[in-house]
mmCIF file of C-alpha atoms and ligand atoms in Angstrom:
data_model
loop_
_atom_site.group_PDB
_atom_site.id
_atom_site.type_symbol
_atom_site.label_atom_id
_atom_site.label_comp_id
_atom_site.label_asym_id
_atom_site.label_seq_id
_atom_site.Cartn_x
_atom_site.Cartn_y
_atom_site.Cartn_z
ATOM 1 C CA MET A 21 -5.104 -7.579 27.272
ATOM 2 C CA LEU A 22 -4.784 -10.353 24.731
ATOM 3 C CA ASP A 23 -2.363 -9.304 21.970
ATOM 4 C CA LEU A 24 -2.476 -11.342 18.819
ATOM 5 C CA GLY A 25 0.401 -9.367 17.300
ATOM 6 C CA ALA A 26 0.501 -8.364 13.648
ATOM 7 C CA PRO A 27 -2.548 -9.645 11.770
ATOM 8 C CA GLU A 28 -1.741 -12.281 9.174
ATOM 9 C CA PRO A 29 -2.819 -11.315 5.652
ATOM 10 C CA ALA A 30 -6.068 -12.863 4.451
ATOM 11 C CA THR A 31 -4.093 -14.745 1.810
ATOM 12 C CA LYS A 32 -0.399 -15.270 1.286
ATOM 13 C CA GLN A 33 0.011 -16.557 -2.219
ATOM 14 C CA GLN A 34 3.330 -17.795 -3.623
ATOM 15 C CA ILE A 35 3.757 -16.407 -7.140
ATOM 16 C CA GLY A 36 7.371 -17.450 -7.703
ATOM 17 C CA PRO A 37 10.424 -18.850 -5.922
ATOM 18 C CA ASP A 38 10.636 -16.702 -2.750
ATOM 19 C CA ALA A 39 8.024 -14.295 -4.196
ATOM 20 C CA TRP A 40 4.875 -13.797 -2.139
ATOM 21 C CA LEU A 41 1.675 -11.842 -2.829
ATOM 22 C CA LEU A 42 0.178 -10.608 0.449
ATOM 23 C CA LYS A 43 -3.341 -9.746 -0.684
ATOM 24 C CA GLY A 44 -4.673 -6.659 1.128
ATOM 25 C CA PHE A 45 -1.767 -6.514 3.583
ATOM 26 C CA ALA A 46 -1.608 -2.680 3.426
ATOM 27 C CA LEU A 47 -5.355 -2.044 3.176
ATOM 28 C CA SER A 48 -5.796 -0.683 6.702
ATOM 29 C CA ASP A 49 -2.864 1.728 6.156
ATOM 30 C CA ALA A 50 -3.833 2.793 2.636
ATOM 31 C CA ASP A 51 -5.247 6.242 3.461
ATOM 32 C CA ALA A 52 -2.216 7.103 5.600
ATOM 33 C CA LEU A 53 0.112 5.871 2.847
ATOM 34 C CA LEU A 54 -1.627 8.058 0.256
ATOM 35 C CA ALA A 55 -1.437 11.107 2.547
ATOM 36 C CA ALA A 56 2.291 10.472 3.065
ATOM 37 C CA ILE A 57 2.843 10.152 -0.699
ATOM 38 C CA GLU A 58 1.234 13.575 -1.126
ATOM 39 C CA GLN A 59 3.623 15.047 1.466
ATOM 40 C CA ILE A 60 6.658 13.463 -0.197
ATOM 41 C CA ALA A 61 5.581 14.720 -3.609
ATOM 42 C CA ALA A 62 5.293 18.264 -2.223
ATOM 43 C CA GLN A 63 9.062 18.097 -1.527
ATOM 44 C CA ALA A 64 10.144 15.820 -4.386
ATOM 45 C CA PRO A 65 7.551 16.201 -7.165
ATOM 46 C CA PHE A 66 6.676 13.327 -9.503
ATOM 47 C CA ARG A 67 8.565 13.584 -12.786
ATOM 48 C CA HIS A 68 8.843 11.650 -16.022
ATOM 49 C CA GLN A 69 12.483 10.607 -16.235
ATOM 50 C CA VAL A 70 14.359 9.975 -19.461
ATOM 51 C CA THR A 71 16.244 6.714 -19.993
ATOM 52 C CA PRO A 72 19.778 6.584 -21.420
ATOM 53 C CA GLY A 73 18.143 5.510 -24.697
ATOM 54 C CA GLY A 74 16.257 8.821 -24.802
ATOM 55 C CA TYR A 75 12.859 7.318 -23.951
ATOM 56 C CA THR A 76 10.601 9.257 -21.552
ATOM 57 C CA MET A 77 9.101 6.917 -18.947
ATOM 58 C CA SER A 78 5.291 6.816 -18.983
ATOM 59 C CA ALA A 79 5.150 6.301 -15.217
ATOM 60 C CA ALA A 80 6.008 9.422 -13.199
ATOM 61 C CA MET A 81 8.438 8.836 -10.318
ATOM 62 C CA SER A 82 9.581 10.215 -7.017
ATOM 63 C CA SER A 83 11.617 8.688 -4.190
ATOM 64 C CA CYS A 84 12.163 8.896 -0.474
ATOM 65 C CA GLY A 85 14.894 7.523 1.766
ATOM 66 C CA ALA A 86 18.679 7.783 1.843
ATOM 67 C CA TYR A 87 18.744 7.126 -1.917
ATOM 68 C CA GLY A 88 16.448 7.710 -4.835
ATOM 69 C CA TRP A 89 16.542 6.109 -8.279
ATOM 70 C CA VAL A 90 17.573 8.419 -11.060
ATOM 71 C CA THR A 91 17.825 7.945 -14.790
ATOM 72 C CA ASP A 92 18.985 10.400 -17.410
ATOM 73 C CA ARG A 93 20.928 10.416 -20.665
ATOM 74 C CA HIS A 94 24.025 9.252 -18.781
ATOM 75 C CA GLY A 95 22.559 6.117 -17.200
ATOM 76 C CA TYR A 96 20.682 4.642 -14.229
ATOM 77 C CA ARG A 97 21.878 5.109 -10.660
ATOM 78 C CA TYR A 98 20.930 5.593 -7.023
ATOM 79 C CA SER A 99 21.550 9.140 -5.836
ATOM 80 C CA PRO A 100 21.459 10.575 -2.297
ATOM 81 C CA GLN A 101 20.085 13.826 -3.750
ATOM 82 C CA ASP A 102 17.101 14.707 -5.881
ATOM 83 C CA PRO A 103 18.727 16.090 -9.054
ATOM 84 C CA GLN A 104 15.734 18.405 -9.496
ATOM 85 C CA SER A 105 16.417 20.268 -6.224
ATOM 86 C CA ASN A 106 19.947 19.116 -5.323
ATOM 87 C CA GLN A 107 18.472 18.384 -1.872
ATOM 88 C CA PRO A 108 18.379 15.029 -0.041
ATOM 89 C CA TRP A 109 15.264 12.975 -0.741
ATOM 90 C CA PRO A 110 12.503 13.163 1.901
ATOM 91 C CA ALA A 111 12.943 10.614 4.710
ATOM 92 C CA ILE A 112 11.089 7.294 4.571
ATOM 93 C CA PRO A 113 8.054 7.769 6.862
ATOM 94 C CA ALA A 114 8.062 5.421 9.881
ATOM 95 C CA LEU A 115 4.779 3.888 8.677
ATOM 96 C CA PHE A 116 6.397 2.950 5.331
ATOM 97 C CA ALA A 117 9.450 1.336 6.935
ATOM 98 C CA GLU A 118 7.376 -0.564 9.521
ATOM 99 C CA LEU A 119 4.972 -1.885 6.919
ATOM 100 C CA ALA A 120 7.792 -2.980 4.577
ATOM 101 C CA GLU A 121 9.645 -4.685 7.449
ATOM 102 C CA ARG A 122 6.454 -6.473 8.555
ATOM 103 C CA ALA A 123 5.689 -7.639 5.025
ATOM 104 C CA ALA A 124 9.236 -8.903 4.454
ATOM 105 C CA HIS A 125 9.134 -10.712 7.805
ATOM 106 C CA SER A 126 5.837 -12.349 6.911
ATOM 107 C CA ALA A 127 7.472 -13.679 3.715
ATOM 108 C CA GLY A 128 10.463 -15.068 5.628
ATOM 109 C CA PHE A 129 12.947 -12.182 5.399
ATOM 110 C CA ALA A 130 13.891 -10.960 8.878
ATOM 111 C CA HIS A 131 15.198 -7.456 9.665
ATOM 112 C CA PHE A 132 14.538 -5.830 6.285
ATOM 113 C CA ALA A 133 15.696 -2.208 6.508
ATOM 114 C CA PRO A 134 14.971 -0.330 3.261
ATOM 115 C CA GLU A 135 17.371 2.425 2.183
ATOM 116 C CA ALA A 136 15.282 3.596 -0.757
ATOM 117 C CA CYS A 137 11.584 3.813 -1.539
ATOM 118 C CA LEU A 138 10.758 4.427 -5.199
ATOM 119 C CA ILE A 139 7.282 5.785 -5.877
ATOM 120 C CA ASN A 140 5.775 5.176 -9.310
ATOM 121 C CA ARG A 141 2.588 6.973 -10.403
ATOM 122 C CA TYR A 142 0.597 5.513 -13.303
ATOM 123 C CA THR A 143 -2.195 7.286 -15.165
ATOM 124 C CA THR A 144 -4.250 5.802 -18.012
ATOM 125 C CA GLY A 145 -1.988 4.094 -20.545
ATOM 126 C CA ALA A 146 1.180 4.279 -18.435
ATOM 127 C CA ARG A 147 3.124 1.026 -18.312
ATOM 128 C CA MET A 148 6.481 -0.477 -17.443
ATOM 129 C CA GLY A 149 8.133 -2.774 -19.956
ATOM 130 C CA LEU A 150 9.814 -6.032 -18.941
ATOM 131 C CA HIS A 151 13.033 -5.303 -17.027
ATOM 132 C CA GLN A 152 15.258 -6.556 -14.231
ATOM 133 C CA ASP A 153 16.087 -4.511 -11.122
ATOM 134 C CA LYS A 154 19.884 -4.683 -11.087
ATOM 135 C CA ASP A 155 21.024 -1.240 -9.938
ATOM 136 C CA GLU A 156 21.289 -2.369 -6.305
ATOM 137 C CA GLN A 157 24.500 -3.845 -4.884
ATOM 138 C CA ASP A 158 22.866 -6.430 -2.613
ATOM 139 C CA PHE A 159 20.607 -8.953 -4.344
ATOM 140 C CA THR A 160 20.197 -11.026 -1.150
ATOM 141 C CA ALA A 161 17.806 -8.421 0.290
ATOM 142 C CA PRO A 162 14.227 -8.669 -0.965
ATOM 143 C CA ILE A 163 12.242 -5.906 -2.678
ATOM 144 C CA VAL A 164 8.864 -5.106 -1.134
ATOM 145 C CA SER A 165 6.178 -3.464 -3.272
ATOM 146 C CA ILE A 166 2.887 -1.866 -2.227
ATOM 147 C CA SER A 167 0.132 -1.141 -4.744
ATOM 148 C CA LEU A 168 -2.383 1.659 -4.147
ATOM 149 C CA GLY A 169 -5.280 2.988 -6.191
ATOM 150 C CA ALA A 170 -6.394 1.671 -9.572
ATOM 151 C CA PRO A 171 -5.670 -2.022 -10.331
ATOM 152 C CA ILE A 172 -3.068 -3.039 -12.904
ATOM 153 C CA THR A 173 -1.901 -6.283 -14.513
ATOM 154 C CA PHE A 174 1.571 -7.278 -13.340
ATOM 155 C CA LEU A 175 3.727 -9.389 -15.672
ATOM 156 C CA PHE A 176 6.102 -11.830 -14.012
ATOM 157 C CA GLY A 177 8.697 -13.599 -16.152
ATOM 158 C CA GLY A 178 11.829 -15.523 -15.341
ATOM 159 C CA PRO A 179 15.606 -15.109 -15.341
ATOM 160 C CA ASN A 180 15.696 -14.608 -19.128
ATOM 161 C CA ARG A 181 13.851 -11.917 -21.088
ATOM 162 C CA SER A 182 12.391 -14.578 -23.396
ATOM 163 C CA ASP A 183 10.900 -16.622 -20.526
ATOM 164 C CA PRO A 184 7.092 -16.875 -20.521
ATOM 165 C CA THR A 185 5.255 -14.415 -18.252
ATOM 166 C CA SER A 186 2.445 -15.015 -15.799
ATOM 167 C CA ARG A 187 -0.110 -12.273 -15.099
ATOM 168 C CA TRP A 188 -1.262 -11.115 -11.687
ATOM 169 C CA LEU A 189 -3.779 -8.419 -10.809
ATOM 170 C CA LEU A 190 -2.301 -5.970 -8.307
ATOM 171 C CA GLU A 191 -5.006 -4.090 -6.423
ATOM 172 C CA HIS A 192 -5.265 -1.354 -3.781
ATOM 173 C CA GLY A 193 -3.552 -2.531 -0.594
ATOM 174 C CA ASP A 194 -1.717 -5.497 -2.122
ATOM 175 C CA VAL A 195 1.865 -6.099 -1.042
ATOM 176 C CA VAL A 196 4.398 -8.301 -2.841
ATOM 177 C CA VAL A 197 7.751 -9.472 -1.494
ATOM 178 C CA TRP A 198 10.395 -10.516 -4.051
ATOM 179 C CA GLY A 199 13.415 -12.389 -2.723
ATOM 180 C CA GLY A 200 15.705 -15.228 -3.596
ATOM 181 C CA VAL A 201 16.044 -15.920 -7.306
ATOM 182 C CA SER A 202 12.788 -14.054 -8.081
ATOM 183 C CA ARG A 203 14.631 -10.893 -7.087
ATOM 184 C CA LEU A 204 16.341 -10.923 -10.500
ATOM 185 C CA TYR A 205 13.402 -12.116 -12.588
ATOM 186 C CA PHE A 206 12.120 -10.002 -15.475
ATOM 187 C CA HIS A 207 8.901 -8.154 -14.659
ATOM 188 C CA GLY A 208 6.730 -5.258 -15.775
ATOM 189 C CA VAL A 209 3.171 -3.944 -15.807
ATOM 190 C CA SER A 210 0.613 -3.701 -18.645
ATOM 191 C CA PRO A 211 -0.707 -0.253 -19.570
ATOM 192 C CA LEU A 212 -3.109 1.063 -16.915
ATOM 193 C CA GLY A 213 -6.549 0.326 -18.370
ATOM 194 C CA LYS A 214 -8.941 3.047 -19.557
ATOM 195 C CA LYS A 215 -11.553 1.878 -17.045
ATOM 196 C CA ALA A 216 -9.141 1.191 -14.186
ATOM 197 C CA SER A 217 -10.023 3.325 -11.199
ATOM 198 C CA HIS A 218 -10.311 3.368 -7.437
ATOM 199 C CA PRO A 219 -12.764 5.358 -5.257
ATOM 200 C CA THR A 220 -9.927 7.172 -3.456
ATOM 201 C CA THR A 221 -7.444 7.859 -6.280
ATOM 202 C CA GLY A 222 -9.606 7.818 -9.415
ATOM 203 C CA ALA A 223 -7.757 6.663 -12.532
ATOM 204 C CA VAL A 224 -4.362 6.723 -10.809
ATOM 205 C CA ARG A 225 -2.195 3.917 -9.467
ATOM 206 C CA TYR A 226 0.754 4.288 -7.118
ATOM 207 C CA ASN A 227 3.413 1.685 -6.508
ATOM 208 C CA LEU A 228 5.931 1.890 -3.685
ATOM 209 C CA THR A 229 9.040 -0.302 -3.878
ATOM 210 C CA PHE A 230 11.349 -0.647 -0.904
ATOM 211 C CA ARG A 231 14.944 -1.572 -1.556
ATOM 212 C CA LYS A 232 18.260 -2.125 0.127
ATOM 213 C CA VAL A 233 20.660 -0.333 -2.195
ATOM 214 C CA ARG A 234 24.217 -0.920 -0.800
HETATM 215 C C1 MD3 B 6 9.985 -8.506 -9.265
HETATM 216 N N1 MD3 B 6 7.605 -1.493 -10.536
HETATM 217 O O1 MD3 B 6 9.742 -0.030 -9.779
HETATM 218 S S1 MD3 B 6 6.128 -3.551 -8.713
HETATM 219 C C2 MD3 B 6 9.975 -1.091 -10.403
HETATM 220 O O2 MD3 B 6 4.158 -1.777 -10.479
HETATM 221 C C3 MD3 B 6 8.838 -1.908 -10.873
HETATM 222 O O3 MD3 B 6 5.448 -0.066 -10.479
HETATM 223 C C4 MD3 B 6 6.409 -2.136 -10.995
HETATM 224 O O4 MD3 B 6 9.052 -2.889 -11.509
HETATM 225 C C5 MD3 B 6 5.248 -1.270 -10.612
HETATM 226 O O5 MD3 B 6 11.115 -1.501 -10.641
HETATM 227 C C6 MD3 B 6 6.248 -3.493 -10.457
HETATM 228 C C7 MD3 B 6 6.570 -5.177 -8.459
HETATM 229 C C8 MD3 B 6 8.040 -5.511 -8.525
HETATM 230 C C9 MD3 B 6 9.035 -4.642 -8.128
HETATM 231 C C10 MD3 B 6 10.347 -5.054 -8.131
HETATM 232 C C11 MD3 B 6 10.680 -6.356 -8.514
HETATM 233 C C12 MD3 B 6 8.361 -6.773 -8.893
HETATM 234 C C13 MD3 B 6 9.676 -7.209 -8.909
HETATM 235 C C14 MD3 B 6 12.008 -6.823 -8.504
HETATM 236 C C15 MD3 B 6 12.291 -8.109 -8.856
HETATM 237 C C16 MD3 B 6 11.278 -8.955 -9.239
HETATM 238 FE FE1 FE B 7 11.241 -3.354 -11.415
#
């Protein structure tokens, strides 16, 4: 039997130094990903966390993997337990890890083994302001993100907060790999639009980000 191996994404678009948009890379796994998110959320429910500045995040979050990302009045950190249950986070499903590894490989990062998967859930108006992801100890590993559900506008800046931003539409099934210097670039997402919706999720967007933490 002829085996062509992993299918290449329809388009692999470079959006920054070592940052690659793999359009539709997760499309064929999208239903299974959404079902797995539902299972994870049954164990570790989505919650609106509060930042050290006292601001309640508009995106609801959960996590799976050896570590989850936690913020409260005391600061940001990775924690091996869900502070809401004091239990370990649910394991990263094999499908998640395989997909993230395949995406990283396709962008030139071999042997990516995520230790944490953060799950963001956006409803109408939810956003994420410009920020850097700096709570991990190893910036040489890439971050892989998977978008599911309603489309959103992603803002991609540079190494300084004041750098100009480019805008990219992230749609159901899109995967982005952020490595190299892009790994520390400022980024965020615009508020989820009032008309943004997807046949499967309605007016909800999920984003999975896979990270090496230590
Ligand atoms: C670029 N999430 O969880 S995903 C985050 O759509 C986060 O939920 C956004 O920013 C979301 O921290 C954007 C794309 C993304 C994730 C991590 C990055 C882009 C990144 C890290 C470095 C550079
Ligand atoms: Fe981020």
